[in-house]
Structures are given as structure tokens and as C-alpha cells.
Coordinates of C-alpha atoms in Angstrom, one line a residue:
Chain A
X1 CA 39.3 26.1 16.8
X2 CA 38.6 28.7 19.5
X3 CA 37.6 31.2 16.9
X4 CA 35.3 28.7 15.2
X5 CA 33.6 28.1 18.5
X6 CA 34.5 24.4 18.5
X7 CA 34.3 23.2 22.1
X8 CA 34.7 19.5 22.8
X9 CA 32.0 19.5 25.6
X10 CA 29.4 21.2 23.3
X11 CA 30.4 18.9 20.5
X12 CA 29.9 15.8 22.7
X13 CA 26.6 17.3 24.0
X14 CA 25.3 17.7 20.5
X15 CA 26.2 14.1 19.6
X16 CA 24.3 12.9 22.7
X17 CA 21.3 15.2 21.9
X18 CA 21.2 13.8 18.4
X19 CA 21.5 10.2 19.6
X20 CA 18.7 10.8 22.1
X21 CA 16.5 12.2 19.3
X22 CA 17.4 9.2 17.1
X23 CA 16.4 6.8 19.7
X24 CA 13.2 8.5 20.6
X25 CA 12.1 8.9 16.9
X26 CA 13.1 5.3 16.3
X27 CA 11.1 4.1 19.2
X28 CA 8.0 6.4 18.8
X29 CA 8.0 7.2 15.1
X30 CA 9.9 4.9 12.7
X31 CA 9.1 1.6 14.4
X32 CA 5.4 2.1 14.9
X33 CA 4.9 3.9 11.6
X34 CA 6.8 1.3 9.6
X35 CA 4.9 -1.5 11.4
X36 CA 1.7 0.3 10.5
X37 CA 2.7 0.9 6.9
X38 CA 3.7 -2.7 6.5
X39 CA 0.6 -4.0 8.2
X40 CA -1.6 -1.8 6.1
X41 CA 0.2 -2.9 2.9
X42 CA -0.3 -6.5 3.9
X43 CA -4.0 -5.9 4.7
X44 CA -4.5 -4.1 1.3
X45 CA -2.9 -7.0 -0.5
X46 CA -5.0 -9.4 1.4
X47 CA -8.2 -7.5 0.7
X48 CA -7.4 -7.2 -3.0
X49 CA -6.8 -10.9 -3.1
X50 CA -10.0 -11.6 -1.3
X51 CA -11.9 -9.3 -3.6
X52 CA -10.4 -11.2 -6.6
X53 CA -11.4 -14.5 -5.0
X54 CA -14.9 -13.3 -4.4
X55 CA -15.2 -12.1 -7.9
X56 CA -14.0 -15.4 -9.2
X57 CA -16.5 -17.2 -7.0
X58 CA -19.3 -15.0 -8.2
X59 CA -18.4 -15.6 -11.8
X60 CA -18.2 -19.3 -11.1
X61 CA -21.5 -19.5 -9.4
X62 CA -23.1 -17.4 -12.2
X63 CA -21.7 -19.8 -14.7
X64 CA -23.1 -22.7 -12.7
X65 CA -26.5 -21.1 -12.5
X66 CA -26.5 -20.4 -16.2
X67 CA -25.5 -24.0 -16.9
X68 CA -28.2 -25.3 -14.6
X69 CA -30.8 -23.1 -16.4
X70 CA -29.6 -24.3 -19.7
X71 CA -29.6 -27.9 -18.6
X72 CA -33.2 -27.5 -17.3
X73 CA -34.2 -26.0 -20.6
X74 CA -32.7 -28.8 -22.5
X75 CA -34.3 -31.4 -20.2
X76 CA -37.7 -29.8 -20.5
X77 CA -37.4 -29.6 -24.3
X78 CA -36.4 -33.3 -24.4
X79 CA -39.4 -34.1 -22.2
X80 CA -41.8 -32.2 -24.4
X81 CA -40.3 -33.9 -27.4
X82 CA -40.7 -37.3 -25.8
X83 CA -44.2 -36.6 -24.8
X84 CA -45.0 -35.5 -28.4
X85 CA -43.4 -38.6 -29.8
X86 CA -45.3 -40.8 -27.3
X87 CA -48.5 -39.1 -28.1
X88 CA -48.0 -39.7 -31.8
X89 CA -47.2 -43.3 -31.2
X90 CA -50.2 -43.8 -28.9
X91 CA -52.4 -42.2 -31.5
X92 CA -51.2 -44.6 -34.1
X93 CA -51.7 -47.5 -31.7
X94 CA -55.1 -46.4 -30.8
X95 CA -56.1 -46.0 -34.4
X96 CA -54.6 -49.4 -35.1
X97 CA -56.5 -51.0 -32.3
X98 CA -59.7 -49.3 -33.4
X99 CA -59.1 -50.5 -36.9
X100 CA -58.6 -54.1 -35.9
X101 CA -61.5 -53.9 -33.5
X102 CA -63.7 -52.6 -36.3
X103 CA -62.3 -55.3 -38.7
X104 CA -63.1 -57.9 -36.1
X105 CA -66.7 -56.5 -35.6
X106 CA -67.2 -56.5 -39.3
X107 CA -66.0 -60.1 -39.5
X108 CA -68.2 -61.1 -36.6
X109 CA -71.2 -59.4 -38.3
X110 CA -70.4 -61.1 -41.5
X111 CA -70.2 -64.4 -39.8
X112 CA -73.5 -63.8 -38.0
X113 CA -75.0 -62.8 -41.3
X114 CA -73.7 -66.0 -42.9
X115 CA -74.9 -68.1 -40.1
X116 CA -78.3 -66.5 -40.3
X117 CA -78.3 -67.0 -44.0
X118 CA -77.5 -70.7 -43.4
X119 CA -80.0 -71.1 -40.8
X120 CA -82.6 -69.4 -43.0
X121 CA -81.7 -71.7 -45.9
X122 CA -81.9 -74.8 -43.7
X123 CA -85.2 -73.7 -42.4
X124 CA -86.3 -72.9 -45.9
X125 CA -85.2 -76.3 -47.0
X126 CA -87.1 -77.9 -44.2
X127 CA -90.2 -75.9 -45.0
X128 CA -89.7 -76.6 -48.6
X129 CA -89.4 -80.3 -47.8
X130 CA -92.6 -80.1 -45.8
X131 CA -94.2 -78.2 -48.5
X132 CA -93.0 -80.6 -51.2
X133 CA -94.1 -83.4 -48.9
X134 CA -97.5 -81.9 -48.5
X135 CA -97.8 -81.2 -52.2
X136 CA -96.6 -84.7 -53.1
X137 CA -98.9 -86.2 -50.5
X138 CA -101.7 -84.3 -52.0
X139 CA -100.8 -85.4 -55.4
X140 CA -99.9 -88.9 -54.5
X141 CA -102.8 -89.4 -52.1
X142 CA -104.7 -90.5 -54.8
X143 CA -102.1 -92.6 -56.7
X144 CA -99.8 -94.3 -54.1
X145 CA -99.8 -95.7 -50.7
X146 CA -98.3 -94.3 -47.7
X147 CA -95.2 -96.5 -48.0
X148 CA -94.3 -95.3 -51.3
X149 CA -95.1 -92.0 -50.1
X150 CA -92.6 -92.0 -47.3
X151 CA -90.0 -93.7 -49.5
X152 CA -90.5 -91.0 -52.0
X153 CA -90.3 -88.3 -49.4
X154 CA -87.2 -89.7 -48.0
X155 CA -85.6 -90.0 -51.4
X156 CA -86.6 -86.4 -52.0
X157 CA -85.1 -85.3 -48.8
X158 CA -82.0 -87.4 -49.5
X159 CA -81.7 -85.7 -52.7
X160 CA -82.0 -82.3 -51.1
X161 CA -79.3 -82.9 -48.7
Chain B
X1 CA 13.8 57.9 16.3
X2 CA 16.6 55.4 16.2
X3 CA 18.5 57.4 18.7
X4 CA 15.6 57.4 21.2
X5 CA 15.3 53.7 21.1
X6 CA 19.0 53.3 21.3
X7 CA 19.0 55.4 24.5
X8 CA 16.2 53.4 25.9
X9 CA 18.0 50.2 25.2
X10 CA 21.2 51.5 26.7
X11 CA 19.5 52.7 29.8
X12 CA 17.9 49.4 30.6
X13 CA 20.8 47.3 29.5
X14 CA 22.9 48.8 32.2
X15 CA 20.4 47.5 34.7
X16 CA 20.8 44.1 33.3
X17 CA 17.5 44.1 31.4
X18 CA 16.3 41.9 28.6
X19 CA 14.8 43.4 25.4
X20 CA 12.9 42.3 22.4
X21 CA 13.9 44.5 19.6
X22 CA 14.0 44.3 15.8
X23 CA 17.6 44.2 14.5
X24 CA 17.3 47.6 12.9
X25 CA 17.2 49.3 16.2
X26 CA 20.7 48.3 17.2
X27 CA 23.2 49.8 14.8
X28 CA 26.3 47.9 15.8
X29 CA 26.0 44.5 14.3
X30 CA 28.2 41.9 15.9
X31 CA 28.4 38.6 14.1
X32 CA 29.9 35.8 16.1
X33 CA 31.1 32.7 14.3
X34 CA 30.9 30.8 17.6
X35 CA 27.6 30.2 19.3
X36 CA 27.0 32.6 22.2
X37 CA 27.0 31.3 25.7
X38 CA 23.9 32.0 27.6
X39 CA 24.3 30.4 31.0
X40 CA 27.1 28.4 32.6
X41 CA 26.0 25.5 34.7
X42 CA 29.1 24.5 36.5
X43 CA 31.8 23.6 34.0
X44 CA 29.4 23.3 31.1
X45 CA 28.5 26.5 29.2
X46 CA 25.1 26.3 27.6
X47 CA 25.0 28.0 24.2
X48 CA 22.0 29.3 22.4
X49 CA 22.4 26.6 19.8
X50 CA 22.3 23.9 22.4
X51 CA 19.2 25.4 23.8
X52 CA 17.5 25.3 20.4
X53 CA 18.7 21.7 19.9
X54 CA 16.9 20.8 23.2
X55 CA 13.8 22.6 22.0
X56 CA 13.9 20.8 18.7
X57 CA 14.5 17.4 20.3
X58 CA 11.7 18.0 22.8
X59 CA 9.2 19.2 20.1
X60 CA 10.0 16.3 17.8
X61 CA 9.8 13.7 20.6
X62 CA 6.5 15.0 21.9
X63 CA 5.1 15.2 18.4
X64 CA 6.2 11.6 17.6
X65 CA 5.0 10.3 20.9
X66 CA 1.7 12.0 20.5
X67 CA 1.2 10.9 16.9
X68 CA 1.9 7.2 17.6
X69 CA 0.3 6.9 21.0
X70 CA -2.8 5.4 19.5
X71 CA -2.0 4.1 16.0
X72 CA -5.0 3.5 13.9
X73 CA -5.4 1.6 10.6
X74 CA -7.2 4.7 9.2
X75 CA -4.7 7.5 10.1
X76 CA -5.8 11.0 11.1
X77 CA -4.0 14.1 12.3
X78 CA -0.5 13.9 13.6
X79 CA -0.3 10.2 12.7
X80 CA -1.0 11.1 9.1
X81 CA 1.8 13.7 9.1
X82 CA 4.4 11.3 10.6
X83 CA 3.3 8.5 8.2
X84 CA 3.6 10.8 5.3
X85 CA 7.1 12.0 6.4
X86 CA 8.3 8.4 7.1
X87 CA 6.9 7.0 3.9
X88 CA 8.4 9.8 1.8
X89 CA 11.8 9.4 3.3
X90 CA 11.6 5.6 3.1
X91 CA 10.7 6.1 -0.6
X92 CA 13.8 8.2 -1.2
X93 CA 16.0 5.8 0.6
X94 CA 14.5 2.9 -1.3
X95 CA 15.2 4.7 -4.5
X96 CA 18.8 4.6 -3.6
X97 CA 19.1 1.1 -2.2
X98 CA 16.4 -0.5 -4.4
X99 CA 15.9 -2.9 -1.5
X100 CA 13.1 -2.3 1.0
X101 CA 14.7 -4.3 3.8
X102 CA 17.9 -2.3 3.6
X103 CA 16.0 0.9 3.2
X104 CA 14.1 0.2 6.4
X105 CA 17.5 -0.3 8.2
X106 CA 18.9 3.0 6.9
X107 CA 15.7 4.9 7.4
X108 CA 16.2 5.8 11.1
X109 CA 19.5 7.5 10.6
X110 CA 18.6 9.2 7.3
X111 CA 15.2 10.3 8.5
X112 CA 16.5 11.7 11.8
X113 CA 19.1 13.7 10.0
X114 CA 16.5 15.1 7.6
X115 CA 13.8 15.8 10.3
X116 CA 16.2 17.3 12.8
X117 CA 18.1 19.5 10.3
X118 CA 14.9 20.6 8.6
X119 CA 13.2 21.5 11.9
X120 CA 16.2 23.2 13.3
X121 CA 16.7 25.3 10.1
X122 CA 13.1 26.3 9.8
X123 CA 12.9 27.1 13.4
X124 CA 15.6 29.7 12.9
X125 CA 13.3 31.5 10.5
X126 CA 10.6 32.2 13.2
X127 CA 10.4 35.9 13.6
X128 CA 12.4 37.1 16.7
X129 CA 14.5 34.0 16.7
X130 CA 17.9 35.7 16.5
X131 CA 16.7 39.0 17.7
X132 CA 15.4 38.2 21.2
X133 CA 18.2 38.2 23.7
X134 CA 20.1 40.3 26.1
X135 CA 22.8 43.0 25.7
X136 CA 26.4 42.4 26.5
X137 CA 29.5 44.5 26.4
X138 CA 32.1 42.8 24.3
X139 CA 35.4 44.4 23.3
X140 CA 33.9 47.8 24.2
X141 CA 30.9 47.3 22.0
X142 CA 27.4 46.6 23.1
X143 CA 26.2 43.5 21.4
X144 CA 23.0 41.5 21.4
X145 CA 23.3 37.9 22.6
X146 CA 20.2 36.1 21.2
X147 CA 18.6 33.3 23.2
X148 CA 18.0 31.3 20.1
X149 CA 20.3 30.5 17.2
X150 CA 19.8 27.8 14.6
X151 CA 21.7 24.7 15.8
X152 CA 23.3 24.2 12.4
X153 CA 24.9 27.6 12.5
X154 CA 27.2 26.2 15.2
X155 CA 30.1 24.0 14.1
X156 CA 29.8 21.8 17.1
X157 CA 26.4 20.7 15.9
X158 CA 27.3 20.1 12.3
X159 CA 30.5 18.4 13.3
X160 CA 28.6 16.2 15.7
X161 CA 26.1 15.3 12.9
X162 CA 28.9 14.7 10.4
X163 CA 30.8 12.4 12.8
X164 CA 27.6 10.4 13.5
X165 CA 26.9 10.2 9.7
X166 CA 30.5 8.9 8.9
X167 CA 30.5 6.5 11.9
X168 CA 27.2 5.1 10.8
X169 CA 28.6 4.6 7.3
X170 CA 31.4 2.6 8.7
X171 CA 29.0 0.6 11.0
X172 CA 26.7 -0.3 8.1
X173 CA 29.7 -1.2 5.9
X174 CA 31.2 -3.4 8.5
X175 CA 27.8 -4.9 9.4
X176 CA 27.1 -5.9 5.8
X177 CA 30.5 -6.9 4.6
X178 CA 32.4 -7.9 7.8
X179 CA 36.1 -7.8 7.5
X180 CA 35.9 -7.5 3.8
X181 CA 35.0 -3.9 4.5
X182 CA 38.2 -3.1 6.3
X183 CA 40.1 -4.4 3.2
X184 CA 38.8 -1.3 1.5
X185 CA 41.1 0.8 3.7
X186 CA 43.9 -1.5 4.6
X187 CA 45.0 -3.6 1.7
X188 CA 48.4 -5.2 1.2
X189 CA 47.7 -6.9 -2.1
X190 CA 50.0 -4.5 -3.9
X191 CA 51.3 -1.0 -3.9
X192 CA 48.4 0.4 -5.9
X193 CA 45.8 -1.3 -3.6
X194 CA 47.6 0.0 -0.6
X195 CA 47.7 3.5 -1.9
X196 CA 44.0 3.3 -2.9
X197 CA 43.3 2.2 0.7
X198 CA 45.0 5.3 2.0
X199 CA 43.0 7.5 -0.3
X200 CA 39.8 5.8 0.8
X201 CA 40.7 6.5 4.4
X202 CA 41.4 10.1 3.7
X203 CA 38.1 10.4 1.8
X204 CA 36.2 9.1 4.9
X205 CA 37.8 12.0 6.9
X206 CA 37.1 14.4 4.1
X207 CA 33.4 13.4 4.3
X208 CA 33.3 14.6 7.9
X209 CA 34.7 18.0 6.9
X210 CA 32.5 18.4 3.9
X211 CA 29.4 17.3 5.8
X212 CA 30.1 19.7 8.7
X213 CA 31.1 22.7 6.7
X214 CA 28.5 22.5 4.0
X215 CA 25.7 22.6 6.5
X216 CA 27.3 25.1 8.8
X217 CA 28.3 27.4 5.9
X218 CA 24.8 27.4 4.4
X219 CA 22.9 28.0 7.6
X220 CA 25.3 30.5 9.0
X221 CA 25.5 32.4 5.8
X222 CA 21.7 32.4 5.6
X223 CA 21.4 33.8 9.1
X224 CA 24.0 36.5 8.4
X225 CA 22.2 37.4 5.1
X226 CA 18.9 37.8 6.9
X227 CA 20.5 39.9 9.6
X228 CA 22.2 42.2 7.2
X229 CA 19.2 42.6 4.9
X230 CA 16.9 43.2 7.9
X231 CA 19.2 45.8 9.4
X232 CA 19.5 47.7 6.2
X233 CA 15.8 47.8 5.3
X234 CA 13.7 46.3 8.1
X235 CA 10.4 45.9 6.2
X236 CA 9.2 43.9 3.2
X237 CA 12.6 43.5 1.5
X238 CA 13.7 40.7 3.7
X239 CA 10.6 38.6 2.8
X240 CA 12.0 37.0 -0.4
X241 CA 15.2 36.2 1.5
X242 CA 13.1 34.4 4.1
X243 CA 11.6 32.3 1.2
X244 CA 15.1 31.6 0.0
X245 CA 16.2 30.5 3.4
X246 CA 13.2 28.2 3.7
X247 CA 14.4 26.6 0.5
X248 CA 18.0 26.5 1.6
X249 CA 17.0 25.0 4.9
X250 CA 15.1 22.2 3.2
X251 CA 17.7 21.5 0.6
X252 CA 20.5 21.3 3.2
X253 CA 18.5 18.8 5.3
X254 CA 17.7 16.8 2.2
X255 CA 21.4 16.9 1.0
X256 CA 22.7 15.7 4.4
X257 CA 20.2 12.9 4.6
X258 CA 20.6 11.8 1.0
X259 CA 24.4 11.9 1.0
X260 CA 24.4 9.8 4.2
X261 CA 22.0 7.3 2.5
X262 CA 24.1 7.1 -0.6
X263 CA 27.4 6.7 1.3
X264 CA 25.8 4.0 3.6
X265 CA 24.5 2.2 0.6
X266 CA 27.8 2.3 -1.2
X267 CA 29.6 1.1 1.9
X268 CA 27.3 -1.9 2.1
X269 CA 28.1 -3.0 -1.4
X270 CA 31.0 -5.4 -1.9
X271 CA 33.7 -4.6 -4.4
X272 CA 32.2 -6.9 -7.1
X273 CA 28.8 -5.3 -6.7
X274 CA 30.3 -1.9 -6.4
X275 CA 32.0 -2.1 -9.9
X276 CA 28.8 -3.6 -11.2
X277 CA 26.7 -0.6 -10.4
X278 CA 29.1 1.8 -12.1

């Protein structure tokens, strides 16, 4: 032991030295560094998760926007379609109305014409009756009296009716 | 020329002087297995290995304290180095245990072994390390007593480390398994189990010896090798040997830390788990 230099005091001293170093390194190196490493690890995991969530959110909102745009497009197309349909319907209706109106006007005109014709024929008859009366009077002035004359005229008018 | 220097050394030495000389200038090489005593403070003799141990402890403590004084999320400088070291060792320990929680518990002892042994070994390679000292007459020869000597080239140091390692193995084993751990050594189930228990006990003591002598042998031999090579041809030739010693110093630190880790891990496994892993 002596030749190998083993000395109990030195041996004990080295144990103490090493234990001091162990404590100091534990206190000032391993503990803070491990804490930092673990903290950082957690932080990185957190940020990765956050990034993932943000990406998901972004994708979702993009999807929503796209959907909204598509919906708006569909809506507008529908509106245009409706408007077109409405216009066609209205056109048909207007034409219809115009046609009936025209028909009515024609009818009215025809009626007026018929009335006029009637009136005219009545007036013509009256005139004719007068004329016939006059003529008959002229002819009968010489041959009959006025009673006969009126009787004849009345008969003639009766006949005409 | 050698003679002139030798005379110069001799002259001053008798006046109790202190010299800084390359090893080639003293022709009598004295290799001491034991660490040399430098000063005696009362009953305690301070050896050069103890002195270097103090320097290493001081340097590492200051470095760690400085590095982690203001920890930042984004590391820089010394904090970066310590984080790298701790993370690398933690990774190695985790490889063994495959359990981060357990690895974090083993980390302090394994990392301190690694960092302390590595620093001590590499410090021994600083030029002038084993060549700055004072002369002393021993057994009629004039010998150089260096101020600094690698701590691991002293059996006291390596035995101390080995004892701490083996004790921590037992502490971890008992801490994880409780009294089941003691059954590993003292078992009255049957004659075979009893005998195996005795063998296990012996193997724990053998671990102390193998830990202590492996490290001591490697570092001491490295120092002697460098001294011999440098004294034969002082220039250039020693350089590759320094490279070799850098490597040996690293490997020994790694081996000590890794073996401790593996033994601690094995001690924490119960018998069922133990046979499972094999």
C-alpha cells in the first residue's frame, strides 16, 4: 500500500473533493441545464402545436371563404335566373294584356260601327218614310183625302217596322 | 550543452530554487508510483495530484457557475457548451436506460465522472504540467518533484472515484428495488442461490478494483510514456503520443462514466426484468 502511494487521508480527501464537485455541478450545471432543456423542449412542442393549430384555422377559414364565395355565386346565378324567368313571364303577360286590350278595342269599334249602321238605317228609314210620305202625298193629293192619306202613311210605316 | 544546463540546475537547486525545465535536461529520470508530496499542512500532506484536483474542481465550478448564472432560452457561449455536454451525456445515459426519468437521475453521477476525469486527464497534457517543479534529493539521486500531476495517476484518486461509483450503484439499486436488492447478495433460498449471492458480492468488490486500476493504469502509463519519449527525443516525436494520450484520456473518462451508468441501470432492474433484458 505504501509503495502504491495509498494514503487513507488523501483517499478520503479525494472522495470529499469529488463529492464537492458533484454537488456544485448538480447545483449549477445539471439542474439548471436540465430544467432549461426540458423547458425548451416543452416550448418547442407547444409552438409546434400552435403552428399546427394556426394552420388548421387558416385552412378552415379559407374553406369558409371559398364556400361563401361559391354560395354567393350560386345565389346570384339563381337571382339572375329568376329575374330572367320573371321577365319572360311579364313579357307574356304584357303581350296577353295588349292582345286582349286590342281585342276589346276592336270589339268596341265593331259595336260602334254596328250602332252607327243601325242609327243610319233608322234615320234612313225615317227619311225614306218621309220621302215616301211626301211622294205618296204628292201622288195622292189629287186622288184621296187627308184621312186616307194618314191611314195609308201609317200603314206604310207599320209595314216598314 | 546538456552538462552546462545540468550544472546550472545543480547550482541553483542547492539554494532551494525552483526551475522550469524540459524533461530532456535532467538525465536521471525518477518515476514515482505514488503522488509526490509538495507541502505538509499539519498532519495532512498535500500531494501534487490533490493540488490538481482542487484546480479542476475550481475551474469546473467556476465555469458551471458562470455558464448558468443567467440562463437564456436562446443559449450563447458557456451556456451553450454546458448544454451540449449535459445533453450529450444525458443522451448516452438515456441510450442505456431507455427511460428519460431514470436517465435524469443517473445523469449527475455519470456526468460528473466523465467531466472530472476528462478535464483532469487533458489537463495533464498541458505543456509543462509534469515538468514544472522543484528538485529534491531522494535516495542519493536528484529528482524533479512536479507541482502538477494528473489526478488519475494517483491511486488515491481512482480508488476514491471507484468507491463512489460502486456505492452509488448500491444506493440506486436499493433505492429502486428496496430490500429485494439485498436478496441479490444474501439469499437463503437454496445452496445455489446462496453461492450466487456470494459471487455477486465479490463482483461488487471486484468492480472497485477494476474501476480504480483501469483508470490509474491508463493515465499513469500515459504519463510515463510521454516522459520517456520526451526525454529520449525532446522535439516533434512526442506529438503523436500527445494525440494518443488525448484519445486515451477521453476514452477512459467515457469508459468510467458509461460503466457506472450500465452498472447502476442493471442494479435498478429487478430479477424478472433483468432476465428479460438478456
